[in-house]
């Protein structure tokens, strides 16, 4: 299969030959009768390292009383994400009882061993919880009855249920035992991420010294009001050993916050994520016995309040926002969802359009407004999504 168009960061059109799931060659010039065309941009496949669910399909089985209208299907989730350009993602399991979390992890691990689209797209599991702050604000929407102190034995049980697929663990470093857990996670090759925390700046420094490498959705899962000086937010923004994930959807981060945070971390330490939830992409209305509302523009709130209840915008929208609201160029925005997440996860042969690399590609156009316009999404050499009758 050949795809053709302009590679991000280069001006001339190229043709990319895909064979056996790998990029076999990249040659100058447009190829006739190929997927793409003169007005098509080609990048490495967009990689979202925090996806809880989308459009009624959930990586968590029935968590938080959000009952999916249909049987959760991880292959269907993969196809829905691919329509928005997401070729690769980390299915994310959130705070719940041990039994419920192990059940969700087992289900994901089984799907990763199957032969469907999910296997080609899933790059590892993101465990967000249960070792999170119990305080209102930092805890976000994670249920108080299920957050608990860090425990290596419990993490090992969860990792066993996941058949070793947990690659990122988000935790609050101020909890008893957290620094020890960060050291053990790091030694076992799992990325320790700081999130849903009310830690002191000194504790953030201890977490980084112990091996923490990531700040999860910086600016969210924190107190509504922060001290002017001693703030975990400043400490993480200033710490160059921490890469930060950001939800640039206009709700979780507004334009000025996104611009400032990206400037603080630099393009090479910024990863855009969706943090999408199962109600994302659902029709407007009330869900879960009226507890949640999907608003007409798609964002999700606790019904009757202005409080966000999960994210709904996928990378095609968040990337377009980043181009418009921050100093990042399109090429730099692409890096935040390709090279940088691949580097974080030590994913060999991913994150770039390069001969010998895995054929994970996203083909798109850049409209003057709205989300990036996805033409096709390819994972592991297989076309997962192709829009009919491209212009
Ligand atoms: Zn979170």
Short mmCIF file of C-alpha atoms and ligand atoms in Angstrom, two decimals:
data_model
loop_
_atom_site.label_atom_id
_atom_site.label_comp_id
_atom_site.label_asym_id
_atom_site.label_seq_id
_atom_site.Cartn_x
_atom_site.Cartn_y
_atom_site.Cartn_z
CA UNK A 1 0.00 0.00 0.00
CA UNK A 2 1.22 3.50 -0.83
CA UNK A 3 0.11 6.73 0.85
CA UNK A 4 1.00 10.08 -0.61
CA UNK A 5 1.03 13.70 0.54
CA UNK A 6 3.20 16.19 2.39
CA UNK A 7 5.12 14.94 5.42
CA UNK A 8 4.88 17.29 8.39
CA UNK A 9 8.05 19.36 8.55
CA UNK A 10 8.88 19.03 4.86
CA UNK A 11 7.60 21.06 1.93
CA UNK A 12 7.78 18.60 -0.95
CA UNK A 13 5.21 15.84 -1.53
CA UNK A 14 6.31 12.30 -0.76
CA UNK A 15 5.06 8.76 -1.20
CA UNK A 16 5.28 6.26 1.63
CA UNK A 17 5.34 2.56 0.76
CA UNK A 18 3.95 0.27 3.47
CA UNK A 19 4.78 -3.41 3.53
CA UNK A 20 4.25 -5.97 6.28
CA UNK A 21 3.20 -3.38 8.82
CA UNK A 22 6.38 -1.33 8.36
CA UNK A 23 7.35 1.74 6.36
CA UNK A 24 9.38 0.16 3.55
CA UNK A 25 10.41 3.32 1.73
CA UNK A 26 9.77 7.05 1.48
CA UNK A 27 10.28 8.55 -1.97
CA UNK A 28 9.86 12.09 -3.30
CA UNK A 29 6.86 12.89 -5.46
CA UNK A 30 3.15 12.16 -5.48
CA UNK A 31 2.14 8.60 -6.31
CA UNK A 32 -0.90 8.17 -8.58
CA UNK A 33 -3.84 6.08 -7.33
CA UNK A 34 -2.52 6.18 -3.77
CA UNK A 35 -4.29 7.00 -0.52
CA UNK A 36 -3.95 10.77 0.04
CA UNK A 37 -3.09 13.47 -2.47
CA UNK A 38 -1.45 16.82 -3.07
CA UNK A 39 -3.40 18.55 -0.29
CA UNK A 40 -2.93 15.77 2.27
CA UNK A 41 -0.61 16.00 5.28
CA UNK A 42 0.97 12.80 6.54
CA UNK A 43 2.20 12.36 10.10
CA UNK A 44 3.04 9.43 12.33
CA UNK A 45 -0.15 8.02 13.83
CA UNK A 46 -1.53 10.21 16.61
CA UNK A 47 -1.01 8.59 20.00
CA UNK A 48 -3.30 9.42 22.96
CA UNK A 49 -1.89 8.11 26.25
CA UNK A 50 -5.09 8.65 28.28
CA UNK A 51 -8.39 7.31 26.95
CA UNK A 52 -11.04 6.07 29.40
CA UNK A 53 -13.64 5.45 26.72
CA UNK A 54 -15.63 7.20 24.02
CA UNK A 55 -19.05 7.07 22.37
CA UNK A 56 -20.50 4.55 24.79
CA UNK A 57 -17.52 2.20 24.89
CA UNK A 58 -15.64 2.19 28.17
CA UNK A 59 -12.26 0.79 29.20
CA UNK A 60 -13.76 0.53 32.69
CA UNK A 61 -16.60 -1.87 33.25
CA UNK A 62 -19.49 0.13 34.65
CA UNK A 63 -17.40 2.49 36.79
CA UNK A 64 -19.07 5.43 38.53
CA UNK A 65 -22.55 4.24 37.62
CA UNK A 66 -22.15 5.25 33.98
CA UNK A 67 -23.80 2.29 32.35
CA UNK A 68 -22.94 1.98 28.68
CA UNK A 69 -25.96 1.81 26.39
CA UNK A 70 -24.35 -1.16 24.67
CA UNK A 71 -21.89 -3.89 25.55
CA UNK A 72 -18.49 -2.18 25.81
CA UNK A 73 -16.46 -3.08 22.76
CA UNK A 74 -12.78 -2.13 22.64
CA UNK A 75 -12.52 -2.74 18.88
CA UNK A 76 -15.47 -0.38 18.33
CA UNK A 77 -13.74 2.15 20.62
CA UNK A 78 -10.61 1.86 18.46
CA UNK A 79 -12.61 2.55 15.28
CA UNK A 80 -14.35 5.57 16.83
CA UNK A 81 -11.00 7.04 17.88
CA UNK A 82 -9.52 6.35 14.43
CA UNK A 83 -12.25 8.48 12.83
CA UNK A 84 -10.60 11.34 14.73
CA UNK A 85 -7.06 10.43 13.65
CA UNK A 86 -6.03 8.47 16.75
CA UNK A 87 -3.99 5.46 15.60
CA UNK A 88 -2.51 4.49 18.98
CA UNK A 89 -3.72 4.91 22.53
CA UNK A 90 -3.34 3.86 26.13
CA UNK A 91 -6.62 2.44 27.46
CA UNK A 92 -7.01 3.94 30.93
CA UNK A 93 -8.35 2.23 34.02
CA UNK A 94 -9.48 4.48 36.86
CA UNK A 95 -10.12 4.25 40.60
CA UNK A 96 -12.59 1.60 41.67
CA UNK A 97 -12.66 -1.44 43.96
CA UNK A 98 -9.76 -3.87 43.48
CA UNK A 99 -12.13 -6.43 41.98
CA UNK A 100 -13.60 -3.98 39.46
CA UNK A 101 -10.15 -2.68 38.44
CA UNK A 102 -8.77 -6.21 38.04
CA UNK A 103 -11.81 -7.11 35.93
CA UNK A 104 -11.27 -4.11 33.63
CA UNK A 105 -7.53 -4.82 33.35
CA UNK A 106 -8.14 -8.48 32.53
CA UNK A 107 -10.63 -7.55 29.83
CA UNK A 108 -8.15 -5.12 28.23
CA UNK A 109 -5.30 -7.63 28.42
CA UNK A 110 -7.44 -10.27 26.70
CA UNK A 111 -8.35 -7.80 23.94
CA UNK A 112 -4.65 -6.91 23.51
CA UNK A 113 -3.98 -10.59 22.80
CA UNK A 114 -6.79 -10.88 20.25
CA UNK A 115 -6.55 -10.09 16.57
CA UNK A 116 -8.80 -7.03 16.30
CA UNK A 117 -8.05 -3.34 15.70
CA UNK A 118 -7.64 -2.77 19.46
CA UNK A 119 -4.54 -4.99 19.55
CA UNK A 120 -2.86 -2.87 16.86
CA UNK A 121 -3.78 0.42 18.58
CA UNK A 122 -3.20 -0.27 22.29
CA UNK A 123 0.35 0.62 23.35
CA UNK A 124 -0.05 -0.13 27.05
CA UNK A 125 -2.45 0.54 29.90
CA UNK A 126 -2.55 3.79 31.87
CA UNK A 127 -3.56 3.12 35.48
CA UNK A 128 -5.01 6.34 36.93
CA UNK A 129 -5.66 5.48 40.54
CA UNK A 130 -6.48 4.17 43.04
CA UNK A 131 -3.45 5.76 44.78
CA UNK A 132 -4.77 9.34 44.52
CA UNK A 133 -5.44 12.23 46.91
CA UNK A 134 -8.66 11.80 48.94
CA UNK A 135 -9.09 15.60 49.13
CA UNK A 136 -11.88 17.39 47.28
CA UNK A 137 -10.37 19.16 44.30
CA UNK A 138 -7.24 17.08 43.72
CA UNK A 139 -9.35 13.91 43.76
CA UNK A 140 -11.42 15.22 40.86
CA UNK A 141 -14.21 12.79 40.00
CA UNK A 142 -12.47 9.71 41.44
CA UNK A 143 -14.75 8.15 44.08
CA UNK A 144 -13.68 8.86 47.67
CA UNK A 145 -14.67 5.39 48.86
CA UNK A 146 -12.16 3.77 46.53
CA UNK A 147 -9.04 5.99 46.65
CA UNK A 148 -6.45 4.34 48.91
CA UNK A 149 -2.79 4.59 49.95
CA UNK A 150 -0.08 3.29 47.60
CA UNK A 151 0.67 -0.38 47.97
CA UNK A 152 3.23 -2.27 45.91
CA UNK A 153 1.48 -5.59 46.56
CA UNK A 154 -1.79 -4.21 45.21
CA UNK A 155 -0.03 -2.71 42.20
CA UNK A 156 1.53 -6.10 41.49
CA UNK A 157 -1.91 -7.76 41.64
CA UNK A 158 -3.26 -5.17 39.21
CA UNK A 159 -0.25 -5.61 36.92
CA UNK A 160 -0.76 -9.38 37.06
CA UNK A 161 -4.41 -8.96 36.02
CA UNK A 162 -3.16 -6.76 33.17
CA UNK A 163 -0.64 -9.44 32.13
CA UNK A 164 2.13 -6.88 32.47
CA UNK A 165 0.54 -4.29 30.14
CA UNK A 166 0.38 -1.39 32.66
CA UNK A 167 2.91 1.15 31.34
CA UNK A 168 1.89 4.35 33.18
CA UNK A 169 0.71 4.73 36.79
CA UNK A 170 -0.65 8.10 37.92
CA UNK A 171 -0.48 8.63 41.69
CA UNK A 172 -0.33 11.31 44.38
CA UNK A 173 3.24 11.45 45.75
CA UNK A 174 2.25 12.88 49.16
CA UNK A 175 0.46 9.68 50.21
CA UNK A 176 2.23 7.31 52.62
CA UNK A 177 4.35 4.84 50.67
CA UNK A 178 4.14 6.81 47.41
CA UNK A 179 7.85 7.60 47.05
CA UNK A 180 8.71 3.92 47.60
CA UNK A 181 6.08 2.94 45.00
CA UNK A 182 7.53 5.45 42.49
CA UNK A 183 10.96 3.87 42.94
CA UNK A 184 9.56 0.37 42.41
CA UNK A 185 7.45 1.41 39.41
CA UNK A 186 10.47 3.06 37.81
CA UNK A 187 12.67 0.03 38.45
CA UNK A 188 10.03 -2.20 36.84
CA UNK A 189 9.84 -0.02 33.70
CA UNK A 190 6.48 1.60 34.45
CA UNK A 191 6.28 5.40 33.99
CA UNK A 192 5.42 6.97 37.36
CA UNK A 193 3.17 9.98 36.79
CA UNK A 194 2.18 12.72 39.25
CA UNK A 195 -1.52 13.56 39.26
CA UNK A 196 -4.63 14.14 41.37
CA UNK A 197 -2.25 15.47 44.02
CA UNK A 198 -2.08 18.12 46.69
CA UNK A 199 1.65 17.58 47.30
CA UNK A 200 4.02 20.20 48.67
CA UNK A 201 6.71 21.48 46.30
CA UNK A 202 9.29 19.52 48.35
CA UNK A 203 7.27 16.34 47.86
CA UNK A 204 7.11 16.95 44.10
CA UNK A 205 10.92 17.22 44.14
CA UNK A 206 11.17 13.94 46.11
CA UNK A 207 8.89 12.24 43.56
CA UNK A 208 11.07 13.38 40.68
CA UNK A 209 14.23 12.26 42.51
CA UNK A 210 12.54 8.84 42.97
CA UNK A 211 11.94 8.58 39.22
CA UNK A 212 8.61 10.28 38.38
CA UNK A 213 8.74 11.47 34.77
CA UNK A 214 5.26 12.72 33.96
CA UNK A 215 2.65 15.19 35.20
CA UNK A 216 -0.84 13.90 34.37
CA UNK A 217 -3.27 16.47 32.87
CA UNK A 218 -1.47 19.38 34.49
CA UNK A 219 -3.84 22.08 35.73
CA UNK A 220 -6.65 19.56 36.32
CA UNK A 221 -7.26 17.34 39.33
CA UNK A 222 -6.13 20.17 41.62
CA UNK A 223 -7.52 22.68 44.08
CA UNK A 224 -9.71 25.48 42.72
CA UNK A 225 -7.50 28.02 44.57
CA UNK A 226 -3.73 27.61 44.95
CA UNK A 227 -1.11 29.38 47.12
CA UNK A 228 0.69 32.17 45.31
CA UNK A 229 4.18 30.81 46.09
CA UNK A 230 4.31 27.23 47.36
CA UNK A 231 2.37 25.44 44.69
CA UNK A 232 2.62 21.97 43.21
CA UNK A 233 1.59 23.57 39.94
CA UNK A 234 4.63 25.88 39.71
CA UNK A 235 6.96 23.11 40.90
CA UNK A 236 5.82 20.72 38.17
CA UNK A 237 5.83 23.40 35.47
CA UNK A 238 9.36 24.42 36.43
CA UNK A 239 10.74 20.87 36.65
CA UNK A 240 12.41 20.01 33.35
CA UNK A 241 12.59 16.31 34.18
CA UNK A 242 8.78 16.17 34.07
CA UNK A 243 6.92 15.93 30.78
CA UNK A 244 3.31 17.11 31.17
CA UNK A 245 0.12 15.93 29.57
CA UNK A 246 -2.50 18.59 28.78
CA UNK A 247 -6.18 18.56 27.82
CA UNK A 248 -6.40 21.56 25.48
CA UNK A 249 -10.14 21.37 24.90
CA UNK A 250 -11.06 24.90 26.03
CA UNK A 251 -12.76 23.53 29.15
CA UNK A 252 -10.07 21.63 31.08
CA UNK A 253 -7.52 24.19 29.95
CA UNK A 254 -8.59 27.52 28.56
CA UNK A 255 -6.57 29.28 25.84
CA UNK A 256 -4.37 31.42 28.13
CA UNK A 257 -3.59 28.48 30.45
CA UNK A 258 -2.70 26.29 27.49
CA UNK A 259 -0.39 28.96 26.07
CA UNK A 260 1.40 29.52 29.38
CA UNK A 261 1.71 25.81 30.26
CA UNK A 262 3.10 24.95 26.82
CA UNK A 263 5.61 27.81 27.10
CA UNK A 264 6.68 26.54 30.52
CA UNK A 265 7.19 22.92 29.43
CA UNK A 266 8.43 23.58 25.91
CA UNK A 267 7.25 21.59 22.91
CA UNK A 268 9.52 18.65 23.75
CA UNK A 269 7.98 18.14 27.22
CA UNK A 270 4.35 18.55 26.22
CA UNK A 271 2.00 15.68 25.37
CA UNK A 272 -1.57 16.39 24.31
CA UNK A 273 -4.17 13.92 25.55
CA UNK A 274 -7.94 13.74 25.34
CA UNK A 275 -8.70 11.95 28.66
CA UNK A 276 -11.94 11.11 26.84
CA UNK A 277 -14.68 9.29 28.72
CA UNK A 278 -17.47 7.01 27.62
CA UNK A 279 -20.00 9.87 27.37
CA UNK A 280 -17.71 11.74 24.96
CA UNK A 281 -19.20 11.82 21.48
CA UNK A 282 -22.67 10.89 22.76
CA UNK A 283 -25.77 12.89 21.75
CA UNK A 284 -26.68 15.83 24.04
CA UNK A 285 -28.90 14.92 26.98
CA UNK A 286 -28.96 13.44 30.47
CA UNK A 287 -27.23 10.15 31.32
CA UNK A 288 -26.76 7.81 34.30
CA UNK A 289 -30.17 8.52 35.81
CA UNK A 290 -29.77 12.23 35.25
CA UNK A 291 -26.43 12.63 37.03
CA UNK A 292 -24.46 13.67 33.94
CA UNK A 293 -25.35 15.94 31.07
CA UNK A 294 -23.81 16.10 27.61
CA UNK A 295 -24.21 19.72 26.52
CA UNK A 296 -25.11 20.73 22.95
CA UNK A 297 -21.43 21.47 22.12
CA UNK A 298 -20.46 18.02 23.43
CA UNK A 299 -18.80 18.89 26.74
CA UNK A 300 -19.87 16.91 29.79
CA UNK A 301 -20.94 18.29 33.18
CA UNK A 302 -22.43 17.06 36.44
CA UNK A 303 -26.07 17.79 35.64
CA UNK A 304 -27.28 21.13 36.93
CA UNK A 305 -23.75 22.38 37.71
CA UNK A 306 -20.88 23.94 35.76
CA UNK A 307 -18.50 21.18 36.98
CA UNK A 308 -16.82 19.11 34.28
CA UNK A 309 -17.51 15.38 34.44
CA UNK A 310 -14.93 14.10 31.98
CA UNK A 311 -13.50 15.07 28.64
CA UNK A 312 -15.13 14.73 25.25
CA UNK A 313 -12.84 16.41 22.68
CA UNK A 314 -10.42 14.07 20.91
CA UNK A 315 -6.94 14.87 19.59
CA UNK A 316 -8.17 16.27 16.25
CA UNK A 317 -9.90 19.08 18.18
CA UNK A 318 -7.25 19.54 20.90
CA UNK A 319 -4.43 19.69 18.33
CA UNK A 320 -6.25 22.35 16.30
CA UNK A 321 -6.77 24.33 19.52
CA UNK A 322 -3.05 24.04 20.35
CA UNK A 323 -2.10 25.39 16.92
CA UNK A 324 -4.44 28.36 17.38
CA UNK A 325 -3.91 29.12 21.08
CA UNK A 326 -0.23 28.42 21.74
CA UNK A 327 3.12 29.25 20.15
CA UNK A 328 3.54 25.72 18.84
CA UNK A 329 3.82 25.19 15.10
CA UNK A 330 1.77 22.43 13.50
CA UNK A 331 4.93 20.31 13.28
CA UNK A 332 5.56 20.80 17.01
CA UNK A 333 1.94 19.95 17.85
CA UNK A 334 2.29 16.75 15.83
CA UNK A 335 5.43 15.89 17.86
CA UNK A 336 3.40 16.18 21.08
CA UNK A 337 1.16 13.30 19.94
CA UNK A 338 3.73 11.18 18.08
CA UNK A 339 7.42 11.35 18.99
CA UNK A 340 7.01 12.51 22.61
CA UNK A 341 4.54 9.82 23.77
CA UNK A 342 6.54 7.13 21.91
CA UNK A 343 9.72 8.32 23.65
CA UNK A 344 7.97 8.36 27.05
CA UNK A 345 6.85 4.75 26.58
CA UNK A 346 10.18 3.68 25.02
CA UNK A 347 8.13 2.46 22.05
CA UNK A 348 10.69 1.36 19.52
CA UNK A 349 9.99 2.13 15.85
CA UNK A 350 7.04 4.42 16.68
CA UNK A 351 6.46 8.15 16.67
CA UNK A 352 8.02 9.10 13.33
CA UNK A 353 7.53 8.59 9.61
CA UNK A 354 10.82 6.85 8.92
CA UNK A 355 11.91 3.84 6.90
CA UNK A 356 11.80 0.70 9.04
CA UNK A 357 9.36 2.24 11.53
CA UNK A 358 5.92 0.79 12.25
CA UNK A 359 3.36 1.95 9.68
CA UNK A 360 1.19 3.94 12.09
CA UNK A 361 0.10 6.99 10.10
CA UNK A 362 -2.55 9.71 10.18
CA UNK A 363 -3.54 11.51 6.97
CA UNK A 364 -5.28 14.84 7.43
CA UNK A 365 -5.90 18.39 6.26
CA UNK A 366 -5.80 21.63 8.25
CA UNK A 367 -9.03 23.61 7.95
CA UNK A 368 -9.25 27.28 8.90
CA UNK A 369 -11.57 26.47 11.79
CA UNK A 370 -12.76 23.43 13.73
CA UNK A 371 -10.88 20.17 14.34
CA UNK A 372 -8.18 18.84 12.03
CA UNK A 373 -9.82 17.11 9.09
CA UNK A 374 -8.93 13.40 9.22
CA UNK A 375 -8.74 11.55 5.90
CA UNK A 376 -7.36 8.18 6.99
CA UNK A 377 -5.86 6.46 10.00
CA UNK A 378 -3.46 3.53 9.67
CA UNK A 379 -2.23 1.35 12.55
CA UNK A 380 0.38 -1.36 12.11
CA UNK A 381 0.03 -1.13 8.32
CA UNK A 382 -3.76 -1.63 8.38
CA UNK A 383 -6.19 1.11 7.33
CA UNK A 384 -8.44 1.46 10.40
CA UNK A 385 -10.40 4.43 9.07
CA UNK A 386 -10.69 5.87 5.60
CA UNK A 387 -13.16 8.59 4.81
CA UNK A 388 -15.25 7.81 1.79
CA UNK A 389 -14.84 9.87 -1.37
CA UNK A 390 -12.05 12.22 -0.24
CA UNK A 391 -12.04 15.47 -2.20
ZN1 LIG B 1 -7.55 12.40 35.97
#
